[in-house]
Amino acid sequence: MDIRQLRYFISVAEQLSFTTAARQLYVSQPSLSQQIAELEKQVGARLFIRDRHSVSLTAAGSVLLKEAKAIVAMSADAIRMVREAEAGITGNLKIGILGYAERRILPRILTNFHHKYPQINLVFEYLSLGGLDEALQHGQVDLGFTLVIESSSLPQVSFKKIFTDSLCLVVPYSHELANESLINYSHIPLIARETIVFEDQHIASRGYENMLRICVNRGFSPNVLQVPNSAVLLSVECGLGISILPSVIPKTYGSPFIRYIDILGNDTRVDLVAAWRTKNSNPSIPFFLQELEVVKKPIDNYSILKSTVSL
């Protein structure tokens, strides 16, 4: 038996009329009768009692009607799920996150996305900046939220900018610069004597190079204390040094024991972006990016971050 025969059978069983069923199915009555006869032959049982004036189900026909409806429904569900998977409406989407910068926007995206595409399972992985770069390039995550400077790029990776942040100086609350509102060139001699706390350069090479560039552009080579990513702000809190980070990081960290101060200059821009491997074929990615664009529009209309003065 096949799905078409079962649909024909269900129609006749519900209408109790070959004439009406044939009309609804857009087939000829002889063709319909032939398919029912073939079905009866396959199941080895008479399905209908027919006379000149009426059609009724046999006991075997009643049993088959229940099972046939279930089979046809399962077939329709299977086709729907396959099509949804092909279209990206179901399946898994692996997302790499840094754990801080994306917190201002990710909850809104996820709420909208889950409401619209409840069959897509979102899987999150917390990664360092360098670890996220590698995971994107090797297809270990489908999409990631990461920080890039305007001129930076990753091979075979596409970006969608979410918002622009600026680098800031992060100091302990008791530091002599803690009450400053802007770091300018008069503060450089003091900063140059400090230890700069930063994530391991082998793990966060792009961020490390960016920090060095900021220092070199201001005429000094920093003394760097390299620590795990999770220990950077804690090290600053404990007075082990200061740091240069995108302002969204200490803002999200929210400790009363650190201060963050804007840095004067036209080289402090850093963008939070959604990034994905250009050749990634996961069909859910375009749907996620569409929802990202919807949530991003209010951010485009006003800055959620404190402005940075530029030279």
PDB file of C-alpha atoms in Angstrom:
ATOM      1  CA  MET A   1       0.000   0.000   0.000  1.00  0.00           C
ATOM      2  CA  ASP A   2       1.067   3.590  -0.492  1.00  0.00           C
ATOM      3  CA  ILE A   3       0.069   6.961   0.938  1.00  0.00           C
ATOM      4  CA  ARG A   4      -2.139   7.766  -2.045  1.00  0.00           C
ATOM      5  CA  GLN A   5      -4.176   4.597  -1.565  1.00  0.00           C
ATOM      6  CA  LEU A   6      -4.592   5.363   2.124  1.00  0.00           C
ATOM      7  CA  ARG A   7      -5.805   8.884   1.348  1.00  0.00           C
ATOM      8  CA  TYR A   8      -8.305   7.465  -1.124  1.00  0.00           C
ATOM      9  CA  PHE A   9      -9.484   4.963   1.462  1.00  0.00           C
ATOM     10  CA  ILE A  10      -9.857   7.634   4.163  1.00  0.00           C
ATOM     11  CA  SER A  11     -11.907   9.838   1.843  1.00  0.00           C
ATOM     12  CA  VAL A  12     -14.326   7.033   0.947  1.00  0.00           C
ATOM     13  CA  ALA A  13     -14.558   5.960   4.605  1.00  0.00           C
ATOM     14  CA  GLU A  14     -15.385   9.485   5.746  1.00  0.00           C
ATOM     15  CA  GLN A  15     -17.851  10.235   2.944  1.00  0.00           C
ATOM     16  CA  LEU A  16     -19.306   6.708   2.734  1.00  0.00           C
ATOM     17  CA  SER A  17     -19.722   7.464  -0.940  1.00  0.00           C
ATOM     18  CA  PHE A  18     -17.443   6.567  -3.827  1.00  0.00           C
ATOM     19  CA  THR A  19     -19.048   9.257  -5.976  1.00  0.00           C
ATOM     20  CA  THR A  20     -18.497  12.077  -3.456  1.00  0.00           C
ATOM     21  CA  ALA A  21     -14.986  10.885  -2.595  1.00  0.00           C
ATOM     22  CA  ALA A  22     -13.996  10.692  -6.276  1.00  0.00           C
ATOM     23  CA  ARG A  23     -15.232  14.236  -6.773  1.00  0.00           C
ATOM     24  CA  GLN A  24     -13.231  15.543  -3.777  1.00  0.00           C
ATOM     25  CA  LEU A  25     -10.114  13.693  -4.889  1.00  0.00           C
ATOM     26  CA  TYR A  26     -10.415  14.850  -8.508  1.00  0.00           C
ATOM     27  CA  VAL A  27     -10.248  11.269  -9.822  1.00  0.00           C
ATOM     28  CA  SER A  28     -12.698   9.167 -11.760  1.00  0.00           C
ATOM     29  CA  GLN A  29     -14.950   6.820  -9.819  1.00  0.00           C
ATOM     30  CA  PRO A  30     -13.677   3.711 -11.675  1.00  0.00           C
ATOM     31  CA  SER A  31     -10.082   4.689 -10.862  1.00  0.00           C
ATOM     32  CA  LEU A  32     -10.979   5.188  -7.204  1.00  0.00           C
ATOM     33  CA  SER A  33     -12.781   1.835  -7.064  1.00  0.00           C
ATOM     34  CA  GLN A  34      -9.745   0.166  -8.628  1.00  0.00           C
ATOM     35  CA  GLN A  35      -7.390   1.633  -5.994  1.00  0.00           C
ATOM     36  CA  ILE A  36      -9.658   0.520  -3.154  1.00  0.00           C
ATOM     37  CA  ALA A  37      -9.872  -2.975  -4.630  1.00  0.00           C
ATOM     38  CA  GLU A  38      -6.076  -3.092  -4.865  1.00  0.00           C
ATOM     39  CA  LEU A  39      -5.794  -1.965  -1.236  1.00  0.00           C
ATOM     40  CA  GLU A  40      -8.226  -4.671  -0.125  1.00  0.00           C
ATOM     41  CA  LYS A  41      -6.137  -7.219  -1.987  1.00  0.00           C
ATOM     42  CA  GLN A  42      -2.941  -6.009  -0.278  1.00  0.00           C
ATOM     43  CA  VAL A  43      -4.360  -6.074   3.255  1.00  0.00           C
ATOM     44  CA  GLY A  44      -6.235  -9.325   2.620  1.00  0.00           C
ATOM     45  CA  ALA A  45      -9.557  -8.055   3.906  1.00  0.00           C
ATOM     46  CA  ARG A  46     -12.777  -6.543   2.667  1.00  0.00           C
ATOM     47  CA  LEU A  47     -12.918  -2.889   3.758  1.00  0.00           C
ATOM     48  CA  PHE A  48     -16.378  -1.780   2.630  1.00  0.00           C
ATOM     49  CA  ILE A  49     -19.847  -3.250   2.385  1.00  0.00           C
ATOM     50  CA  ARG A  50     -21.399  -1.871  -0.794  1.00  0.00           C
ATOM     51  CA  ASP A  51     -24.839  -2.102  -2.283  1.00  0.00           C
ATOM     52  CA  ARG A  52     -26.817   0.057  -4.678  1.00  0.00           C
ATOM     53  CA  HIS A  53     -27.876   2.526  -2.001  1.00  0.00           C
ATOM     54  CA  SER A  54     -25.147   2.683   0.646  1.00  0.00           C
ATOM     55  CA  VAL A  55     -21.512   2.176   1.585  1.00  0.00           C
ATOM     56  CA  SER A  56     -20.379   1.177   5.071  1.00  0.00           C
ATOM     57  CA  LEU A  57     -17.143   0.091   6.703  1.00  0.00           C
ATOM     58  CA  THR A  58     -16.452  -3.469   7.680  1.00  0.00           C
ATOM     59  CA  ALA A  59     -14.825  -4.246  11.028  1.00  0.00           C
ATOM     60  CA  ALA A  60     -11.487  -4.524   9.211  1.00  0.00           C
ATOM     61  CA  GLY A  61     -12.179  -1.205   7.493  1.00  0.00           C
ATOM     62  CA  SER A  62     -12.782   0.514  10.842  1.00  0.00           C
ATOM     63  CA  VAL A  63      -9.452  -0.766  12.144  1.00  0.00           C
ATOM     64  CA  LEU A  64      -7.629   0.362   9.010  1.00  0.00           C
ATOM     65  CA  LEU A  65      -9.264   3.808   9.094  1.00  0.00           C
ATOM     66  CA  LYS A  66      -7.707   4.608  12.476  1.00  0.00           C
ATOM     67  CA  GLU A  67      -4.290   3.330  11.433  1.00  0.00           C
ATOM     68  CA  ALA A  68      -4.453   4.953   7.997  1.00  0.00           C
ATOM     69  CA  LYS A  69      -5.126   8.376   9.506  1.00  0.00           C
ATOM     70  CA  ALA A  70      -2.121   7.953  11.809  1.00  0.00           C
ATOM     71  CA  ILE A  71       0.121   6.851   8.928  1.00  0.00           C
ATOM     72  CA  VAL A  72      -0.945   9.749   6.689  1.00  0.00           C
ATOM     73  CA  ALA A  73      -0.429  12.222   9.553  1.00  0.00           C
ATOM     74  CA  MET A  74       3.033  10.777  10.281  1.00  0.00           C
ATOM     75  CA  SER A  75       3.907  11.022   6.604  1.00  0.00           C
ATOM     76  CA  ALA A  76       2.828  14.668   6.500  1.00  0.00           C
ATOM     77  CA  ASP A  77       4.840  15.407   9.661  1.00  0.00           C
ATOM     78  CA  ALA A  78       7.921  13.715   8.227  1.00  0.00           C
ATOM     79  CA  ILE A  79       7.688  15.727   5.016  1.00  0.00           C
ATOM     80  CA  ARG A  80       7.172  18.939   6.994  1.00  0.00           C
ATOM     81  CA  MET A  81      10.158  18.269   9.259  1.00  0.00           C
ATOM     82  CA  VAL A  82      12.413  17.441   6.326  1.00  0.00           C
ATOM     83  CA  ARG A  83      11.375  20.616   4.527  1.00  0.00           C
ATOM     84  CA  GLU A  84      11.839  22.676   7.681  1.00  0.00           C
ATOM     85  CA  ALA A  85      15.294  21.196   8.161  1.00  0.00           C
ATOM     86  CA  GLU A  86      16.182  21.995   4.559  1.00  0.00           C
ATOM     87  CA  ALA A  87      14.881  25.541   5.005  1.00  0.00           C
ATOM     88  CA  GLY A  88      16.689  25.985   8.332  1.00  0.00           C
ATOM     89  CA  ILE A  89      13.483  26.173  10.382  1.00  0.00           C
ATOM     90  CA  THR A  90      14.567  23.206  12.498  1.00  0.00           C
ATOM     91  CA  GLY A  91      17.899  21.752  13.560  1.00  0.00           C
ATOM     92  CA  ASN A  92      20.819  23.030  15.638  1.00  0.00           C
ATOM     93  CA  LEU A  93      22.625  26.367  15.581  1.00  0.00           C
ATOM     94  CA  LYS A  94      25.906  26.455  17.518  1.00  0.00           C
ATOM     95  CA  ILE A  95      26.766  29.942  18.770  1.00  0.00           C
ATOM     96  CA  GLY A  96      30.118  30.986  20.217  1.00  0.00           C
ATOM     97  CA  ILE A  97      30.062  33.803  22.750  1.00  0.00           C
ATOM     98  CA  LEU A  98      32.670  35.706  24.714  1.00  0.00           C
ATOM     99  CA  GLY A  99      30.373  35.993  27.706  1.00  0.00           C
ATOM    100  CA  TYR A 100      30.304  39.759  28.152  1.00  0.00           C
ATOM    101  CA  ALA A 101      30.143  41.993  25.070  1.00  0.00           C
ATOM    102  CA  GLU A 102      27.019  40.407  23.601  1.00  0.00           C
ATOM    103  CA  ARG A 103      24.941  40.550  26.791  1.00  0.00           C
ATOM    104  CA  ARG A 104      23.428  43.898  25.836  1.00  0.00           C
ATOM    105  CA  ILE A 105      21.776  42.483  22.729  1.00  0.00           C
ATOM    106  CA  LEU A 106      21.775  38.677  22.839  1.00  0.00           C
ATOM    107  CA  PRO A 107      18.800  38.203  25.234  1.00  0.00           C
ATOM    108  CA  ARG A 108      16.546  40.257  22.947  1.00  0.00           C
ATOM    109  CA  ILE A 109      17.686  38.354  19.857  1.00  0.00           C
ATOM    110  CA  LEU A 110      17.140  34.990  21.527  1.00  0.00           C
ATOM    111  CA  THR A 111      13.667  35.883  22.775  1.00  0.00           C
ATOM    112  CA  ASN A 112      12.544  36.934  19.299  1.00  0.00           C
ATOM    113  CA  PHE A 113      14.290  34.040  17.579  1.00  0.00           C
ATOM    114  CA  HIS A 114      12.963  31.322  19.888  1.00  0.00           C
ATOM    115  CA  HIS A 115       9.421  32.670  19.579  1.00  0.00           C
ATOM    116  CA  LYS A 116       9.628  32.638  15.783  1.00  0.00           C
ATOM    117  CA  TYR A 117      11.639  29.426  15.302  1.00  0.00           C
ATOM    118  CA  PRO A 118      10.963  27.193  18.328  1.00  0.00           C
ATOM    119  CA  GLN A 119      12.174  24.082  16.472  1.00  0.00           C
ATOM    120  CA  ILE A 120      15.728  25.415  16.087  1.00  0.00           C
ATOM    121  CA  ASN A 121      17.868  24.312  19.019  1.00  0.00           C
ATOM    122  CA  LEU A 122      20.430  26.930  20.070  1.00  0.00           C
ATOM    123  CA  VAL A 123      23.668  25.563  21.532  1.00  0.00           C
ATOM    124  CA  PHE A 124      26.068  27.997  23.231  1.00  0.00           C
ATOM    125  CA  GLU A 125      29.783  27.719  23.823  1.00  0.00           C
ATOM    126  CA  TYR A 126      31.783  30.215  25.888  1.00  0.00           C
ATOM    127  CA  LEU A 127      35.127  30.900  24.241  1.00  0.00           C
ATOM    128  CA  SER A 128      38.064  33.271  24.493  1.00  0.00           C
ATOM    129  CA  LEU A 129      38.602  35.786  21.701  1.00  0.00           C
ATOM    130  CA  GLY A 130      41.253  33.610  20.082  1.00  0.00           C
ATOM    131  CA  GLY A 131      39.283  30.437  20.700  1.00  0.00           C
ATOM    132  CA  LEU A 132      36.246  31.940  19.000  1.00  0.00           C
ATOM    133  CA  ASP A 133      38.305  32.939  15.960  1.00  0.00           C
ATOM    134  CA  GLU A 134      39.573  29.377  15.631  1.00  0.00           C
ATOM    135  CA  ALA A 135      36.141  27.818  16.204  1.00  0.00           C
ATOM    136  CA  LEU A 136      34.625  29.974  13.453  1.00  0.00           C
ATOM    137  CA  GLN A 137      37.326  29.147  10.935  1.00  0.00           C
ATOM    138  CA  HIS A 138      37.176  25.396  11.636  1.00  0.00           C
ATOM    139  CA  GLY A 139      33.380  25.159  11.687  1.00  0.00           C
ATOM    140  CA  GLN A 140      33.190  24.238  15.377  1.00  0.00           C
ATOM    141  CA  VAL A 141      30.542  26.933  15.839  1.00  0.00           C
ATOM    142  CA  ASP A 142      28.100  28.184  13.219  1.00  0.00           C
ATOM    143  CA  LEU A 143      28.042  31.783  14.369  1.00  0.00           C
ATOM    144  CA  GLY A 144      29.830  33.840  16.990  1.00  0.00           C
ATOM    145  CA  PHE A 145      29.742  37.231  18.657  1.00  0.00           C
ATOM    146  CA  THR A 146      33.205  38.740  18.669  1.00  0.00           C
ATOM    147  CA  LEU A 147      35.119  42.015  18.784  1.00  0.00           C
ATOM    148  CA  VAL A 148      37.083  43.367  15.836  1.00  0.00           C
ATOM    149  CA  ILE A 149      38.879  46.588  15.034  1.00  0.00           C
ATOM    150  CA  GLU A 150      37.731  48.307  11.852  1.00  0.00           C
ATOM    151  CA  SER A 151      40.625  47.077   9.736  1.00  0.00           C
ATOM    152  CA  SER A 152      40.788  43.511  11.028  1.00  0.00           C
ATOM    153  CA  SER A 153      39.484  40.478   9.224  1.00  0.00           C
ATOM    154  CA  LEU A 154      39.492  36.721   9.482  1.00  0.00           C
ATOM    155  CA  PRO A 155      39.972  34.512   6.420  1.00  0.00           C
ATOM    156  CA  GLN A 156      36.718  33.025   5.091  1.00  0.00           C
ATOM    157  CA  VAL A 157      34.650  34.753   7.803  1.00  0.00           C
ATOM    158  CA  SER A 158      31.801  37.212   7.183  1.00  0.00           C
ATOM    159  CA  PHE A 159      30.733  39.925   9.640  1.00  0.00           C
ATOM    160  CA  LYS A 160      27.610  41.868  10.527  1.00  0.00           C
ATOM    161  CA  LYS A 161      28.297  44.861  12.787  1.00  0.00           C
ATOM    162  CA  ILE A 162      26.035  45.210  15.806  1.00  0.00           C
ATOM    163  CA  PHE A 163      27.438  48.297  17.493  1.00  0.00           C
ATOM    164  CA  THR A 164      30.659  50.260  17.834  1.00  0.00           C
ATOM    165  CA  ASP A 165      32.432  50.474  21.166  1.00  0.00           C
ATOM    166  CA  SER A 166      35.641  52.221  22.190  1.00  0.00           C
ATOM    167  CA  LEU A 167      38.685  51.067  24.099  1.00  0.00           C
ATOM    168  CA  CYS A 168      39.069  52.377  27.617  1.00  0.00           C
ATOM    169  CA  LEU A 169      41.623  52.322  30.405  1.00  0.00           C
ATOM    170  CA  VAL A 170      40.555  50.084  33.297  1.00  0.00           C
ATOM    171  CA  VAL A 171      42.068  50.881  36.705  1.00  0.00           C
ATOM    172  CA  PRO A 172      41.453  49.962  40.367  1.00  0.00           C
ATOM    173  CA  TYR A 173      39.014  52.316  42.100  1.00  0.00           C
ATOM    174  CA  SER A 174      41.861  53.656  44.276  1.00  0.00           C
ATOM    175  CA  HIS A 175      44.135  54.466  41.312  1.00  0.00           C
ATOM    176  CA  GLU A 176      45.181  58.095  40.893  1.00  0.00           C
ATOM    177  CA  LEU A 177      43.524  58.166  37.448  1.00  0.00           C
ATOM    178  CA  ALA A 178      40.253  56.677  38.712  1.00  0.00           C
ATOM    179  CA  ASN A 179      38.445  60.022  38.826  1.00  0.00           C
ATOM    180  CA  GLU A 180      39.542  61.198  35.389  1.00  0.00           C
ATOM    181  CA  SER A 181      36.867  61.464  32.700  1.00  0.00           C
ATOM    182  CA  LEU A 182      39.220  61.132  29.714  1.00  0.00           C
ATOM    183  CA  ILE A 183      42.714  59.742  29.234  1.00  0.00           C
ATOM    184  CA  ASN A 184      44.787  62.170  27.159  1.00  0.00           C
ATOM    185  CA  TYR A 185      48.442  62.450  26.278  1.00  0.00           C
ATOM    186  CA  SER A 186      49.337  64.123  29.577  1.00  0.00           C
ATOM    187  CA  HIS A 187      48.526  60.853  31.336  1.00  0.00           C
ATOM    188  CA  ILE A 188      50.786  58.707  29.144  1.00  0.00           C
ATOM    189  CA  PRO A 189      53.988  58.956  31.292  1.00  0.00           C
ATOM    190  CA  LEU A 190      52.069  57.595  34.283  1.00  0.00           C
ATOM    191  CA  ILE A 191      50.424  54.810  32.265  1.00  0.00           C
ATOM    192  CA  ALA A 192      53.754  53.841  30.678  1.00  0.00           C
ATOM    193  CA  ARG A 193      55.131  52.974  34.132  1.00  0.00           C
ATOM    194  CA  GLU A 194      52.219  50.684  34.920  1.00  0.00           C
ATOM    195  CA  THR A 195      51.822  46.959  34.333  1.00  0.00           C
ATOM    196  CA  ILE A 196      49.201  46.254  31.675  1.00  0.00           C
ATOM    197  CA  VAL A 197      47.152  43.158  32.510  1.00  0.00           C
ATOM    198  CA  PHE A 198      45.953  41.307  29.434  1.00  0.00           C
ATOM    199  CA  GLU A 199      44.877  37.898  28.217  1.00  0.00           C
ATOM    200  CA  ASP A 200      47.567  35.523  26.941  1.00  0.00           C
ATOM    201  CA  GLN A 201      48.733  36.748  23.530  1.00  0.00           C
ATOM    202  CA  HIS A 202      48.652  33.208  22.137  1.00  0.00           C
ATOM    203  CA  ILE A 203      44.958  32.897  22.999  1.00  0.00           C
ATOM    204  CA  ALA A 204      43.805  36.424  22.147  1.00  0.00           C
ATOM    205  CA  SER A 205      46.325  37.476  19.519  1.00  0.00           C
ATOM    206  CA  ARG A 206      44.061  40.055  17.836  1.00  0.00           C
ATOM    207  CA  GLY A 207      43.175  41.743  21.111  1.00  0.00           C
ATOM    208  CA  TYR A 208      46.782  41.644  22.284  1.00  0.00           C
ATOM    209  CA  GLU A 209      48.037  43.224  19.056  1.00  0.00           C
ATOM    210  CA  ASN A 210      45.384  45.907  19.325  1.00  0.00           C
ATOM    211  CA  MET A 211      46.428  46.740  22.885  1.00  0.00           C
ATOM    212  CA  LEU A 212      50.089  46.981  21.803  1.00  0.00           C
ATOM    213  CA  ARG A 213      49.103  49.245  18.920  1.00  0.00           C
ATOM    214  CA  ILE A 214      47.336  51.644  21.273  1.00  0.00           C
ATOM    215  CA  CYS A 215      50.419  51.840  23.495  1.00  0.00           C
ATOM    216  CA  VAL A 216      52.951  52.173  20.664  1.00  0.00           C
ATOM    217  CA  ASN A 217      50.843  54.912  19.049  1.00  0.00           C
ATOM    218  CA  ARG A 218      51.267  56.823  22.306  1.00  0.00           C
ATOM    219  CA  GLY A 219      54.994  56.384  22.442  1.00  0.00           C
ATOM    220  CA  PHE A 220      55.648  53.538  24.859  1.00  0.00           C
ATOM    221  CA  SER A 221      56.068  49.775  24.937  1.00  0.00           C
ATOM    222  CA  PRO A 222      53.985  48.278  27.751  1.00  0.00           C
ATOM    223  CA  ASN A 223      55.082  45.968  30.514  1.00  0.00           C
ATOM    224  CA  VAL A 224      52.464  43.227  30.125  1.00  0.00           C
ATOM    225  CA  LEU A 225      51.237  40.715  32.690  1.00  0.00           C
ATOM    226  CA  GLN A 226      49.514  37.907  30.787  1.00  0.00           C
ATOM    227  CA  VAL A 227      46.719  36.092  32.628  1.00  0.00           C
ATOM    228  CA  PRO A 228      43.725  33.907  31.694  1.00  0.00           C
ATOM    229  CA  ASN A 229      40.818  35.810  30.190  1.00  0.00           C
ATOM    230  CA  SER A 230      38.641  35.309  33.263  1.00  0.00           C
ATOM    231  CA  ALA A 231      41.329  36.810  35.519  1.00  0.00           C
ATOM    232  CA  VAL A 232      41.998  40.114  33.710  1.00  0.00           C
ATOM    233  CA  LEU A 233      39.496  42.287  35.579  1.00  0.00           C
ATOM    234  CA  LEU A 234      40.035  40.437  38.840  1.00  0.00           C
ATOM    235  CA  SER A 235      43.757  41.195  38.550  1.00  0.00           C
ATOM    236  CA  VAL A 236      42.958  44.878  38.050  1.00  0.00           C
ATOM    237  CA  GLU A 237      40.638  44.823  41.080  1.00  0.00           C
ATOM    238  CA  CYS A 238      43.455  43.339  43.155  1.00  0.00           C
ATOM    239  CA  GLY A 239      45.859  46.092  42.107  1.00  0.00           C
ATOM    240  CA  LEU A 240      48.151  43.899  39.991  1.00  0.00           C
ATOM    241  CA  GLY A 241      47.999  46.380  37.136  1.00  0.00           C
ATOM    242  CA  ILE A 242      45.699  48.228  34.754  1.00  0.00           C
ATOM    243  CA  SER A 243      44.211  47.151  31.443  1.00  0.00           C
ATOM    244  CA  ILE A 244      43.033  48.447  28.062  1.00  0.00           C
ATOM    245  CA  LEU A 245      39.730  46.888  27.040  1.00  0.00           C
ATOM    246  CA  PRO A 246      36.534  47.651  25.109  1.00  0.00           C
ATOM    247  CA  SER A 247      34.364  49.617  27.525  1.00  0.00           C
ATOM    248  CA  VAL A 248      31.502  47.115  27.256  1.00  0.00           C
ATOM    249  CA  ILE A 249      33.615  44.577  29.184  1.00  0.00           C
ATOM    250  CA  PRO A 250      34.037  46.485  32.476  1.00  0.00           C
ATOM    251  CA  LYS A 251      30.518  47.873  32.102  1.00  0.00           C
ATOM    252  CA  THR A 252      29.106  44.363  31.968  1.00  0.00           C
ATOM    253  CA  TYR A 253      31.451  43.187  34.737  1.00  0.00           C
ATOM    254  CA  GLY A 254      29.898  45.818  36.970  1.00  0.00           C
ATOM    255  CA  SER A 255      32.408  45.825  39.842  1.00  0.00           C
ATOM    256  CA  PRO A 256      32.510  48.800  42.258  1.00  0.00           C
ATOM    257  CA  PHE A 257      36.245  48.206  42.655  1.00  0.00           C
ATOM    258  CA  ILE A 258      37.278  49.216  39.148  1.00  0.00           C
ATOM    259  CA  ARG A 259      36.918  52.346  37.041  1.00  0.00           C
ATOM    260  CA  TYR A 260      36.991  52.629  33.258  1.00  0.00           C
ATOM    261  CA  ILE A 261      37.969  55.814  31.461  1.00  0.00           C
ATOM    262  CA  ASP A 262      37.674  56.721  27.785  1.00  0.00           C
ATOM    263  CA  ILE A 263      40.929  57.075  25.863  1.00  0.00           C
ATOM    264  CA  LEU A 264      41.383  60.085  23.621  1.00  0.00           C
ATOM    265  CA  GLY A 265      42.265  59.127  20.063  1.00  0.00           C
ATOM    266  CA  ASN A 266      40.960  58.091  16.682  1.00  0.00           C
ATOM    267  CA  ASP A 267      42.386  54.570  16.986  1.00  0.00           C
ATOM    268  CA  THR A 268      40.221  53.307  19.842  1.00  0.00           C
ATOM    269  CA  ARG A 269      37.229  52.070  17.873  1.00  0.00           C
ATOM    270  CA  VAL A 270      36.225  48.416  18.217  1.00  0.00           C
ATOM    271  CA  ASP A 271      33.116  46.772  16.782  1.00  0.00           C
ATOM    272  CA  LEU A 272      30.969  44.031  18.247  1.00  0.00           C
ATOM    273  CA  VAL A 273      30.014  41.827  15.310  1.00  0.00           C
ATOM    274  CA  ALA A 274      28.163  38.654  14.520  1.00  0.00           C
ATOM    275  CA  ALA A 275      30.575  36.465  12.568  1.00  0.00           C
ATOM    276  CA  TRP A 276      30.102  33.271  10.603  1.00  0.00           C
ATOM    277  CA  ARG A 277      32.170  31.181   8.222  1.00  0.00           C
ATOM    278  CA  THR A 278      31.295  32.374   4.738  1.00  0.00           C
ATOM    279  CA  LYS A 279      30.929  28.833   3.386  1.00  0.00           C
ATOM    280  CA  ASN A 280      28.911  27.537   6.351  1.00  0.00           C
ATOM    281  CA  SER A 281      25.856  25.817   4.859  1.00  0.00           C
ATOM    282  CA  ASN A 282      23.718  25.744   8.019  1.00  0.00           C
ATOM    283  CA  PRO A 283      20.367  27.068   6.715  1.00  0.00           C
ATOM    284  CA  SER A 284      19.434  28.507  10.137  1.00  0.00           C
ATOM    285  CA  ILE A 285      22.113  31.223   9.936  1.00  0.00           C
ATOM    286  CA  PRO A 286      20.125  33.567   7.621  1.00  0.00           C
ATOM    287  CA  PHE A 287      17.091  33.350   9.934  1.00  0.00           C
ATOM    288  CA  PHE A 288      19.226  34.291  12.937  1.00  0.00           C
ATOM    289  CA  LEU A 289      20.779  37.209  11.056  1.00  0.00           C
ATOM    290  CA  GLN A 290      17.307  38.452  10.109  1.00  0.00           C
ATOM    291  CA  GLU A 291      16.297  38.570  13.762  1.00  0.00           C
ATOM    292  CA  LEU A 292      19.593  40.231  14.598  1.00  0.00           C
ATOM    293  CA  GLU A 293      18.817  42.985  12.102  1.00  0.00           C
ATOM    294  CA  VAL A 294      15.395  43.575  13.701  1.00  0.00           C
ATOM    295  CA  VAL A 295      16.895  43.925  17.187  1.00  0.00           C
ATOM    296  CA  LYS A 296      19.848  45.969  15.921  1.00  0.00           C
ATOM    297  CA  LYS A 297      17.742  48.807  14.481  1.00  0.00           C
ATOM    298  CA  PRO A 298      17.032  50.527  17.832  1.00  0.00           C
ATOM    299  CA  ILE A 299      20.761  50.368  18.577  1.00  0.00           C
ATOM    300  CA  ASP A 300      21.499  52.123  15.275  1.00  0.00           C
ATOM    301  CA  ASN A 301      19.190  54.973  16.308  1.00  0.00           C
ATOM    302  CA  TYR A 302      20.948  55.729  19.573  1.00  0.00           C
ATOM    303  CA  SER A 303      24.225  54.697  21.124  1.00  0.00           C
ATOM    304  CA  ILE A 304      23.975  52.275  24.018  1.00  0.00           C
ATOM    305  CA  LEU A 305      27.564  53.028  24.830  1.00  0.00           C
ATOM    306  CA  LYS A 306      29.235  56.187  26.089  1.00  0.00           C
ATOM    307  CA  SER A 307      30.697  58.268  23.262  1.00  0.00           C
ATOM    308  CA  THR A 308      34.450  58.537  22.847  1.00  0.00           C
ATOM    309  CA  VAL A 309      36.097  61.847  21.951  1.00  0.00           C
ATOM    310  CA  SER A 310      38.301  61.621  18.844  1.00  0.00           C
ATOM    311  CA  LEU A 311      41.239  63.684  17.735  1.00  0.00           C
TER     312      LEU A 311
END
